[in-house]
Tab-separated table of C-alpha atoms in Angstrom:
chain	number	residue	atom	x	y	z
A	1	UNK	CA	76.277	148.857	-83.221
A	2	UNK	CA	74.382	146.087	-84.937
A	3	UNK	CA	70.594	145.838	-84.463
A	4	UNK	CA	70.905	142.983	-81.813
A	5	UNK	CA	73.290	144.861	-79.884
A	6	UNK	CA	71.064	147.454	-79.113
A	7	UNK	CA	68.580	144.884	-77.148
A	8	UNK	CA	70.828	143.376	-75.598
A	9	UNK	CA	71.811	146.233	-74.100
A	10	UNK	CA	69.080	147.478	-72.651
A	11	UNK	CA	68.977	145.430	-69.161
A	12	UNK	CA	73.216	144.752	-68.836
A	13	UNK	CA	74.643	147.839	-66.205
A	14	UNK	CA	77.612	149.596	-68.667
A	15	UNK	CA	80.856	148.814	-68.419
A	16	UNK	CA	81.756	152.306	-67.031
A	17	UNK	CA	79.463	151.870	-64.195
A	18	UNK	CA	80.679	148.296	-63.455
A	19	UNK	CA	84.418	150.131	-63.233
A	20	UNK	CA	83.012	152.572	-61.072
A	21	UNK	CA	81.502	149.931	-58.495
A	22	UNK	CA	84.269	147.911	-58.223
A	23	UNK	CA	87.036	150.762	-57.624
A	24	UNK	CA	84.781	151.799	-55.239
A	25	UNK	CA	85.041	148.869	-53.156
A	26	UNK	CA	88.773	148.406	-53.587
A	27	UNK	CA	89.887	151.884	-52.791
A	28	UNK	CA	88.224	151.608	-49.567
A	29	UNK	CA	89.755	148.637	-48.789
A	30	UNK	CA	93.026	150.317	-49.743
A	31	UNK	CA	92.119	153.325	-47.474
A	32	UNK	CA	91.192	151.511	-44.662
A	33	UNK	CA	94.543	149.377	-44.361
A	34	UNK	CA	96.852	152.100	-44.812
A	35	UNK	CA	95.927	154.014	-41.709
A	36	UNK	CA	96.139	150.603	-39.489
A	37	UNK	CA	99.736	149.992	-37.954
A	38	UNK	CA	102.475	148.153	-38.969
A	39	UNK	CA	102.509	145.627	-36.084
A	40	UNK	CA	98.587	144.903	-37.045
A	41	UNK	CA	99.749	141.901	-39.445
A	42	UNK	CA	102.301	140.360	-37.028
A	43	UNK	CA	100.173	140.784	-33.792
A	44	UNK	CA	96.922	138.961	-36.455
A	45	UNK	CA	99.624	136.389	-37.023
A	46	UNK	CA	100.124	135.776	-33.171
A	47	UNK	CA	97.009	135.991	-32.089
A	48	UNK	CA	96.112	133.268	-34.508
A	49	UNK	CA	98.916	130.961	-33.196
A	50	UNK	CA	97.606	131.294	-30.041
A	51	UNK	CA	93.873	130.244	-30.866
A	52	UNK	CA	95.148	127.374	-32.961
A	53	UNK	CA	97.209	126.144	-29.749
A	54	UNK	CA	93.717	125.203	-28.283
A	55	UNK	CA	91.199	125.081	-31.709
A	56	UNK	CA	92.069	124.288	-35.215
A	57	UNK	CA	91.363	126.981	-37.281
A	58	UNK	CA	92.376	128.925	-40.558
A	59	UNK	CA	93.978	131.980	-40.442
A	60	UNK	CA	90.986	133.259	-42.786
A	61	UNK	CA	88.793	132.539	-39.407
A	62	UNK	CA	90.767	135.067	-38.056
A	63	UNK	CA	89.387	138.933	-39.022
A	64	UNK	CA	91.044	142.013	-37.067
A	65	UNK	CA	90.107	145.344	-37.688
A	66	UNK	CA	91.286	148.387	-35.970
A	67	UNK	CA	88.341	151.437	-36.224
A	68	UNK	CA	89.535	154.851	-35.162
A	69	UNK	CA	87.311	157.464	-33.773
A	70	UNK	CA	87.836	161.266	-32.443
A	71	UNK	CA	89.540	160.059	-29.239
A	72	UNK	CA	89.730	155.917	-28.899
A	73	UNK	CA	90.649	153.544	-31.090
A	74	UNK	CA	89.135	150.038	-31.061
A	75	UNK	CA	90.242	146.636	-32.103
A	76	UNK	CA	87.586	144.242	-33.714
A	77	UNK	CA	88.489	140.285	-33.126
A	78	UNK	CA	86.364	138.285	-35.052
A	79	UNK	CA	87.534	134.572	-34.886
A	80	UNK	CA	84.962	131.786	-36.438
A	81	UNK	CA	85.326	128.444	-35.247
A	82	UNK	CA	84.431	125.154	-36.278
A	83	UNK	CA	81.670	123.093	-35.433
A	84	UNK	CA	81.518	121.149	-32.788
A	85	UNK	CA	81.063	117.505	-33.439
B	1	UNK	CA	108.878	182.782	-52.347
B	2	UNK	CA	108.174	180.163	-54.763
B	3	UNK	CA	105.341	177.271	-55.157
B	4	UNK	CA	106.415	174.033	-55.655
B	5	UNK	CA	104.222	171.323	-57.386
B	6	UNK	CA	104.503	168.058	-58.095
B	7	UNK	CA	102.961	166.658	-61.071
B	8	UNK	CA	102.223	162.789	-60.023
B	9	UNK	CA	99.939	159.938	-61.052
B	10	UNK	CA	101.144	156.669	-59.556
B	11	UNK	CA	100.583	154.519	-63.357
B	12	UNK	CA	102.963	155.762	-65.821
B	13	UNK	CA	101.923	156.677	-69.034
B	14	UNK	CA	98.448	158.607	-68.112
B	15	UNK	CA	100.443	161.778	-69.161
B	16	UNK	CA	102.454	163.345	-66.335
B	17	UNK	CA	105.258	164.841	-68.656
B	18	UNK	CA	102.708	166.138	-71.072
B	19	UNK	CA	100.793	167.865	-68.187
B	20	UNK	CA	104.345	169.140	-66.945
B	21	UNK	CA	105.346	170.612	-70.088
B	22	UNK	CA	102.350	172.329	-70.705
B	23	UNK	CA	100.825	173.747	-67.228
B	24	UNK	CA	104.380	175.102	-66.607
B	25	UNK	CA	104.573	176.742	-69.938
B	26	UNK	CA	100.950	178.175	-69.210
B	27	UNK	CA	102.303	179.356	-66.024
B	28	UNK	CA	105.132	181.260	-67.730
B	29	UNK	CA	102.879	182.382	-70.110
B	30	UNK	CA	100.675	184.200	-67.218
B	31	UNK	CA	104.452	185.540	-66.863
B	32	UNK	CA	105.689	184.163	-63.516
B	33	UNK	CA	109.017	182.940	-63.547
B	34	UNK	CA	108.708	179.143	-63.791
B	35	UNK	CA	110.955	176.180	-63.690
B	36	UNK	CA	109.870	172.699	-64.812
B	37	UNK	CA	112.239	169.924	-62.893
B	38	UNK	CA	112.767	166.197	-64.944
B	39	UNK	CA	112.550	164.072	-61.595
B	40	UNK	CA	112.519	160.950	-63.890
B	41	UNK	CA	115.862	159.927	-63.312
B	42	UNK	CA	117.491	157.577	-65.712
B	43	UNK	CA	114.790	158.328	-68.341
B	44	UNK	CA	114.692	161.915	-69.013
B	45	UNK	CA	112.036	162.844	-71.413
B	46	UNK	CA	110.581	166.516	-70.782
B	47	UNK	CA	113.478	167.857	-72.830
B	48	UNK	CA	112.158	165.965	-75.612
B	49	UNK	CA	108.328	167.069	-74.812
B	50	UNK	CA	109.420	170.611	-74.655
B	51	UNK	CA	112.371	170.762	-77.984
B	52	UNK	CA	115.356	171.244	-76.169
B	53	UNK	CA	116.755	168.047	-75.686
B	54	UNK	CA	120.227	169.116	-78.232
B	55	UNK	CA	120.722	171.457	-75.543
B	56	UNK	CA	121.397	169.725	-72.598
B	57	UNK	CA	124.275	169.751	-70.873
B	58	UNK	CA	124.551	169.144	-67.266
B	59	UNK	CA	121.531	167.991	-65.175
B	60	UNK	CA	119.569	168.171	-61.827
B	61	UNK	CA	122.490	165.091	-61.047
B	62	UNK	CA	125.267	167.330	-62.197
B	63	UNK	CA	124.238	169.903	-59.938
B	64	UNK	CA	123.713	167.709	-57.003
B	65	UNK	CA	126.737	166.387	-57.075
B	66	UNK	CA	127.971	170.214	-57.415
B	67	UNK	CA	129.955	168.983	-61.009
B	68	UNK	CA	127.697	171.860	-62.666
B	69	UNK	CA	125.954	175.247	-61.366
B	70	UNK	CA	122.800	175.698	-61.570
B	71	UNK	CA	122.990	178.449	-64.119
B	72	UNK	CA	125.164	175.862	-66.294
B	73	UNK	CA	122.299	173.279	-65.721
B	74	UNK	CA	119.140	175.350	-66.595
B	75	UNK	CA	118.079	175.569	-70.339
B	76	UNK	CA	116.018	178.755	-71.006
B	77	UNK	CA	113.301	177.750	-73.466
B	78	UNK	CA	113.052	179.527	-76.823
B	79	UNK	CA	109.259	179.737	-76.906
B	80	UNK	CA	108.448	181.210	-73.798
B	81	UNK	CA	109.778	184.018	-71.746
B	82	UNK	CA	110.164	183.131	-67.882
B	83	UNK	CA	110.559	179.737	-68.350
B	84	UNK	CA	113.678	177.395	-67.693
B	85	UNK	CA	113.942	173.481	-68.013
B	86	UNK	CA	116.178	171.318	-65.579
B	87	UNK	CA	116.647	167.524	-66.701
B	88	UNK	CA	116.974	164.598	-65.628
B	89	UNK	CA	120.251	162.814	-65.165
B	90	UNK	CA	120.547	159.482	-67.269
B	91	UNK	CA	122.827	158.316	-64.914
B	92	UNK	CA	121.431	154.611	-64.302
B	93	UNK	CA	121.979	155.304	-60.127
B	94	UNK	CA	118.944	155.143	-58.430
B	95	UNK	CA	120.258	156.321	-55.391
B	96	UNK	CA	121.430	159.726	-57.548
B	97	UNK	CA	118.677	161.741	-55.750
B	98	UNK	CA	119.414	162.541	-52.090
B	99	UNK	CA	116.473	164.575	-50.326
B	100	UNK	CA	119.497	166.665	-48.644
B	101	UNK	CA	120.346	167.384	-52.649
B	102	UNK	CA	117.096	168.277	-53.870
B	103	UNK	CA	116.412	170.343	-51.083
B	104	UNK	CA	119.445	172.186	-51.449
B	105	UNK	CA	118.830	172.777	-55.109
B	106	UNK	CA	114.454	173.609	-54.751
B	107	UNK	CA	116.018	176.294	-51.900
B	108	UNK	CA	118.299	177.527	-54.655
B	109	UNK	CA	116.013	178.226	-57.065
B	110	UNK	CA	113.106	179.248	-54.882
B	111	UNK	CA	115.349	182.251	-54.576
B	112	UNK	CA	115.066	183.242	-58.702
B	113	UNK	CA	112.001	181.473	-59.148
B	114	UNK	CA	107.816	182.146	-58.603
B	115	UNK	CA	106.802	178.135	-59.574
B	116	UNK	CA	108.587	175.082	-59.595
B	117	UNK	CA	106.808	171.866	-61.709
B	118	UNK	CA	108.379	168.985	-60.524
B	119	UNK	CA	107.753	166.225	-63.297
B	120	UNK	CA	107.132	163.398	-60.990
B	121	UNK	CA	108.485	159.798	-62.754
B	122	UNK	CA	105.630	156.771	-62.545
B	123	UNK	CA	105.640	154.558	-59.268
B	124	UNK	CA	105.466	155.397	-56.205
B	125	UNK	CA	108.779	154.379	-54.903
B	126	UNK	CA	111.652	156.702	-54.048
B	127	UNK	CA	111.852	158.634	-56.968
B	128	UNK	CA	108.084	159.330	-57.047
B	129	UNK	CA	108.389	160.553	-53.558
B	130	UNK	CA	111.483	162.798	-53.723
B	131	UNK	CA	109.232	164.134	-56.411
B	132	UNK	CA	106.539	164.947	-54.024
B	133	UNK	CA	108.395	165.374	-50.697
B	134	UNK	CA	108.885	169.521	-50.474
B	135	UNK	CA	105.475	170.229	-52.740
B	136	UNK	CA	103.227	172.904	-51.546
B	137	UNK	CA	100.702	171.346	-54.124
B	138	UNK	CA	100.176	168.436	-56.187
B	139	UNK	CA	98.624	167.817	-59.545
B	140	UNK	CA	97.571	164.085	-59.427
B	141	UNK	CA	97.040	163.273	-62.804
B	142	UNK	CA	94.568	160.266	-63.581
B	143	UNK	CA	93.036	158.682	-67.175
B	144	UNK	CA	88.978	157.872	-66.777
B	145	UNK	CA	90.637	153.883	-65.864
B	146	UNK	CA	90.612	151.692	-63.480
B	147	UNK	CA	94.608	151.322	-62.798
B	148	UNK	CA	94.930	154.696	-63.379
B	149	UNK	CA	92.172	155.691	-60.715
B	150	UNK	CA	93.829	153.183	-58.238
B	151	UNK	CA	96.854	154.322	-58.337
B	152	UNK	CA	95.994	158.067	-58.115
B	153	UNK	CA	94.554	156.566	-54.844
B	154	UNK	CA	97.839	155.214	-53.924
B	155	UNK	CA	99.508	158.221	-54.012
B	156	UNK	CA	97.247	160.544	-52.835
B	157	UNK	CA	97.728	158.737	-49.728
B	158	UNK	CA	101.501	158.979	-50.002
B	159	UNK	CA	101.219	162.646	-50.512
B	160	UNK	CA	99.192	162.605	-46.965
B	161	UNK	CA	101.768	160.735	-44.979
B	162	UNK	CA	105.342	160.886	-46.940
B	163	UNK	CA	105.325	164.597	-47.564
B	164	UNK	CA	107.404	167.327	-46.046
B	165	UNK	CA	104.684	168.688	-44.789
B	166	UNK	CA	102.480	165.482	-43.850
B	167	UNK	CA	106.035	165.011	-41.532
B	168	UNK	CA	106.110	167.843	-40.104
B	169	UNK	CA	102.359	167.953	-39.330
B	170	UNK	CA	101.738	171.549	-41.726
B	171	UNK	CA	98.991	172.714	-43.604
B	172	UNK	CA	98.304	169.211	-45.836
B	173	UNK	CA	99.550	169.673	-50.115
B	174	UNK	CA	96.859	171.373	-52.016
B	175	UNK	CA	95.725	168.253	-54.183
B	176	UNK	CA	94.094	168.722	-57.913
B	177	UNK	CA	92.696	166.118	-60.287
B	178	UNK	CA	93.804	166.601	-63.680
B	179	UNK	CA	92.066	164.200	-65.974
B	180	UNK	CA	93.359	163.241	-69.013
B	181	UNK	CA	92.615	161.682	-72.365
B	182	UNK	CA	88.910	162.091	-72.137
B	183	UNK	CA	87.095	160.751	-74.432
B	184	UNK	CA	82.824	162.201	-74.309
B	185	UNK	CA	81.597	159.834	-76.610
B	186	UNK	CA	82.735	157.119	-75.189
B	187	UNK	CA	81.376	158.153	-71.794
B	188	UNK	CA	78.087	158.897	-73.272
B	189	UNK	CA	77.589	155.427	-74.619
B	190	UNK	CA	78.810	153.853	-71.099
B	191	UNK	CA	81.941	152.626	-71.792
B	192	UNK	CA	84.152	155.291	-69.838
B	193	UNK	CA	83.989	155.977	-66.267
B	194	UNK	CA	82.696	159.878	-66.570
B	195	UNK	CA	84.278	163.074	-64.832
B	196	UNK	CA	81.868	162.730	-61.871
B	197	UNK	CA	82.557	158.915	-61.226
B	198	UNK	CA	86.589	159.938	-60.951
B	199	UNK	CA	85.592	162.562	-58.576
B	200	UNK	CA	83.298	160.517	-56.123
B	201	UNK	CA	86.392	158.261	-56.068
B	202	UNK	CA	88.748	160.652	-55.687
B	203	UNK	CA	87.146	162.922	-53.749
B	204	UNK	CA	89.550	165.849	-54.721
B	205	UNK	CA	89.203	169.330	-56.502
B	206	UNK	CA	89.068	169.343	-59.813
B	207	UNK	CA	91.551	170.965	-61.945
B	208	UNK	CA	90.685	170.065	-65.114
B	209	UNK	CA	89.589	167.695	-68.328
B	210	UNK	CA	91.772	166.717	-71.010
B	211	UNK	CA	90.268	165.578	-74.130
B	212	UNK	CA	91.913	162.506	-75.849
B	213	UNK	CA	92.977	164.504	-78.866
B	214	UNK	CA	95.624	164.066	-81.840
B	215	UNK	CA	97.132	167.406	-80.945
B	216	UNK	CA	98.537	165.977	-77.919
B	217	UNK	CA	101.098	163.349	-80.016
B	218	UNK	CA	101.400	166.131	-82.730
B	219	UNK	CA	102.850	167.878	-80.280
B	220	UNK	CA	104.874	165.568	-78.838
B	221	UNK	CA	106.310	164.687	-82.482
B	222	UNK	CA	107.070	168.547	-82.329
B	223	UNK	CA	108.698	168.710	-79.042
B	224	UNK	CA	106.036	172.057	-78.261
B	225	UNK	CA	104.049	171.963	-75.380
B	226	UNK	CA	100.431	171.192	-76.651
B	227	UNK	CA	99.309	174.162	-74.801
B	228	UNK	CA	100.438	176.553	-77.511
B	229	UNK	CA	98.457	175.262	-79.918
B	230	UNK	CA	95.600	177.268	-78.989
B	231	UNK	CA	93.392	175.585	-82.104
B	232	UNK	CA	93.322	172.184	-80.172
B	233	UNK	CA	90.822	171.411	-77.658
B	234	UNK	CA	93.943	169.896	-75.541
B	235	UNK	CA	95.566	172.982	-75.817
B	236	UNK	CA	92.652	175.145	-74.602
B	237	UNK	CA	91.437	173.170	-71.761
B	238	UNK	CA	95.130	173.136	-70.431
B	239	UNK	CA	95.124	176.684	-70.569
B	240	UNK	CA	91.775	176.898	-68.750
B	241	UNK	CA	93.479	174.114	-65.926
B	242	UNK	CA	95.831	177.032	-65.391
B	243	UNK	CA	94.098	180.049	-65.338
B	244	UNK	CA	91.655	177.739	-62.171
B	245	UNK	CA	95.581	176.977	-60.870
B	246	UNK	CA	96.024	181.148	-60.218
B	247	UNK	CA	92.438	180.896	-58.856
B	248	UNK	CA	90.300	182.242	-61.561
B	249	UNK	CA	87.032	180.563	-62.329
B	250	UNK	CA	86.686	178.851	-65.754
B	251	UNK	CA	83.673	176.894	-66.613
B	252	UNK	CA	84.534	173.527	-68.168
B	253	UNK	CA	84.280	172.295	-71.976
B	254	UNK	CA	84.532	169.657	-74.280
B	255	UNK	CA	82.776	167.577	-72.165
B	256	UNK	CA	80.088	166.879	-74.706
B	257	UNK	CA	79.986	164.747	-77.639
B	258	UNK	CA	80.497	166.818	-80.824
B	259	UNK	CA	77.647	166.100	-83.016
B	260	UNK	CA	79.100	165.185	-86.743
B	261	UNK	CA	77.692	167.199	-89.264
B	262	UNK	CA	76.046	164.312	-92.369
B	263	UNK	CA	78.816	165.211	-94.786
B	264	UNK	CA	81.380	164.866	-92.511
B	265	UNK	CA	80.098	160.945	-91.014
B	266	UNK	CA	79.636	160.286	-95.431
B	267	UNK	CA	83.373	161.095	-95.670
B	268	UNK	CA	83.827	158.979	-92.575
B	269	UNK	CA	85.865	161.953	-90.758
């Protein structure tokens, strides 16, 4: 490690911690989809055919996320739509 | 009657065979009769980790198929009392493996046998879970890397729902983090996610650390488990993973970077 490298150093987060953050984040995400249902892609699918009968949206304005506690289960719908003109 | 556990990782490469070879020697060497299963069908390779690959015969297919006995099938290793090898078929099949098959065959030898390694192959398709389906435990084996990590991820979450016992709603595997080719300097400059950062991830028991060390491929060359070579730090720490396997308490080492004496850094060693 040259001279200069030991500066610049100083402020930049490592690279180990870097991995750490991001496989973090990802292997939640993993976690989280594999205990949703099968059917929870098709039925997002549907449910965004039906809101783009009436409004023209994405299907990235379409978020659905299925939370499980002890004894219920409940199914977020988050659905963004444009601006009115 | 007998434990069965799967060695598994997800990535290939991280050192599943390795692990195999040497936990199940250790095992032996604690003298329980021990049987180390090549799952990796179509590319057997723990005969040539543990020297006996001129010896093979019939295989875990052969037997399957009911073309050998199991007796025929089973090489007794030279090294170490107790232990027996079964390999892999070569056969390029993929549908060789039939649960109904291995189960018949992990019920025959459960009968003979106190521990059963199954050598898991990489993936975590079908062979990867017929590897892991009838384990009471399972070693997931994981490099400080991000794939590697991820993918131990993967199939610990496999081992929760695909398993014999996930199925039939039982006591949940036993899981163990084995970490391997660890490399202390490197994680004391930064530059390697550290033992702690795999096991906040993870979030499983940890078996044990694997230095990155030349013995391991020395070994390999050999076709000897690197667990008998009790001079190398790979060898040791395997040993310690499995005297914590039959419960004992073994504080962990070579964790720290080995300061270089000044002769040794002027030769450049």
């Amino acid at each position: 490690m040259g001279i200069f490298d030991y500066f610049k150093s100083k402020n930049a987060p490592s690279s180990a911690s870097v991995a750490k953050d991001r496989l973090q984040i990802i292997v939640a995400h993993e976690r989280s989809k594999r205990y949703q249902p099968d059917y929870l892609p098709q039925m997002q699918q549907e449910i965004i055919d039906v809101i783009r009968k009436y409004v023209d949206i994405g299907s990235e304005d379409v978020q659905i996320q299925l939370d499980n506690t002890d004894d219920c289960s409940v199914l977020e719908l988050n659905v963004t739509l444009p601006e009115q003109n | 009657m007998a434990k069965i556990i799967v060695v598994t990782s997800g990535k290939g490469g991280v050192g599943k065979t390795t692990s195999s070879a040497a936990i199940g020697t250790g095992i032996a060497l604690k003298g329980h009769k021990t049987v180390i299963i090549d799952f990796d069908v179509g590319l057997r390779n723990l005969d040539l980790i543990m020297g006996c690959e001129r010896r093979v015969v019939y295989d875990f297919v052969n037997v399957i198929n009911k073309e050998a006995t199991l007796s025929q099938a089973l090489i007794k290793d030279k090294r170490t009392k107790d232990l027996f090898i079964l390999p892999a078929s070569q056969t390029r099949d993929k549908d060789a493996l039939t649960i109904e098959g291995v189960q018949w065959v992990l019920e025959e030898l459960a009968k003979e046998f106190d521990y059963i390694i199954c050598d898991s192959p990489a993936g975590i398709e079908k062979g990867a879970q017929m590897a892991l389906y009838f384990a009471d435990a399972a070693i997931v084996v994981t490099n400080p890397e991000v794939s590697s990590v991820r993918d131990s991820d993967r199939i610990l979450g496999i081992l929760q729902s695909k398993s014999k016992r996930a199925e039939e709603g039982k006591e949940p595997i036993e899981e163990y983090l084995l970490l391997t080719r660890y490399h202390p300097g490197r994680v004391a400059s930064g530059e390697m996610l550290s033992v702690s950062d795999v096991e906040d991830i993870l979030a499983i028991p940890l078996l044990g650390v694997i230095p990155e060390s030349e013995a391991v491929l020395k070994a390999s060359n050999q076709g000897t488990p690197v667990i008998l070579d009790s001079e190398s730090e790979a060898g040791l720490a395997y040993m310690d993973a499995v005297d914590r396997l039959m419960g004992e308490e073994r504080p962990l080492r070579f964790l720290e970077v080995q300061k270089k004496g000044f002769i040794k850094r002027l030769l450049g060693g």
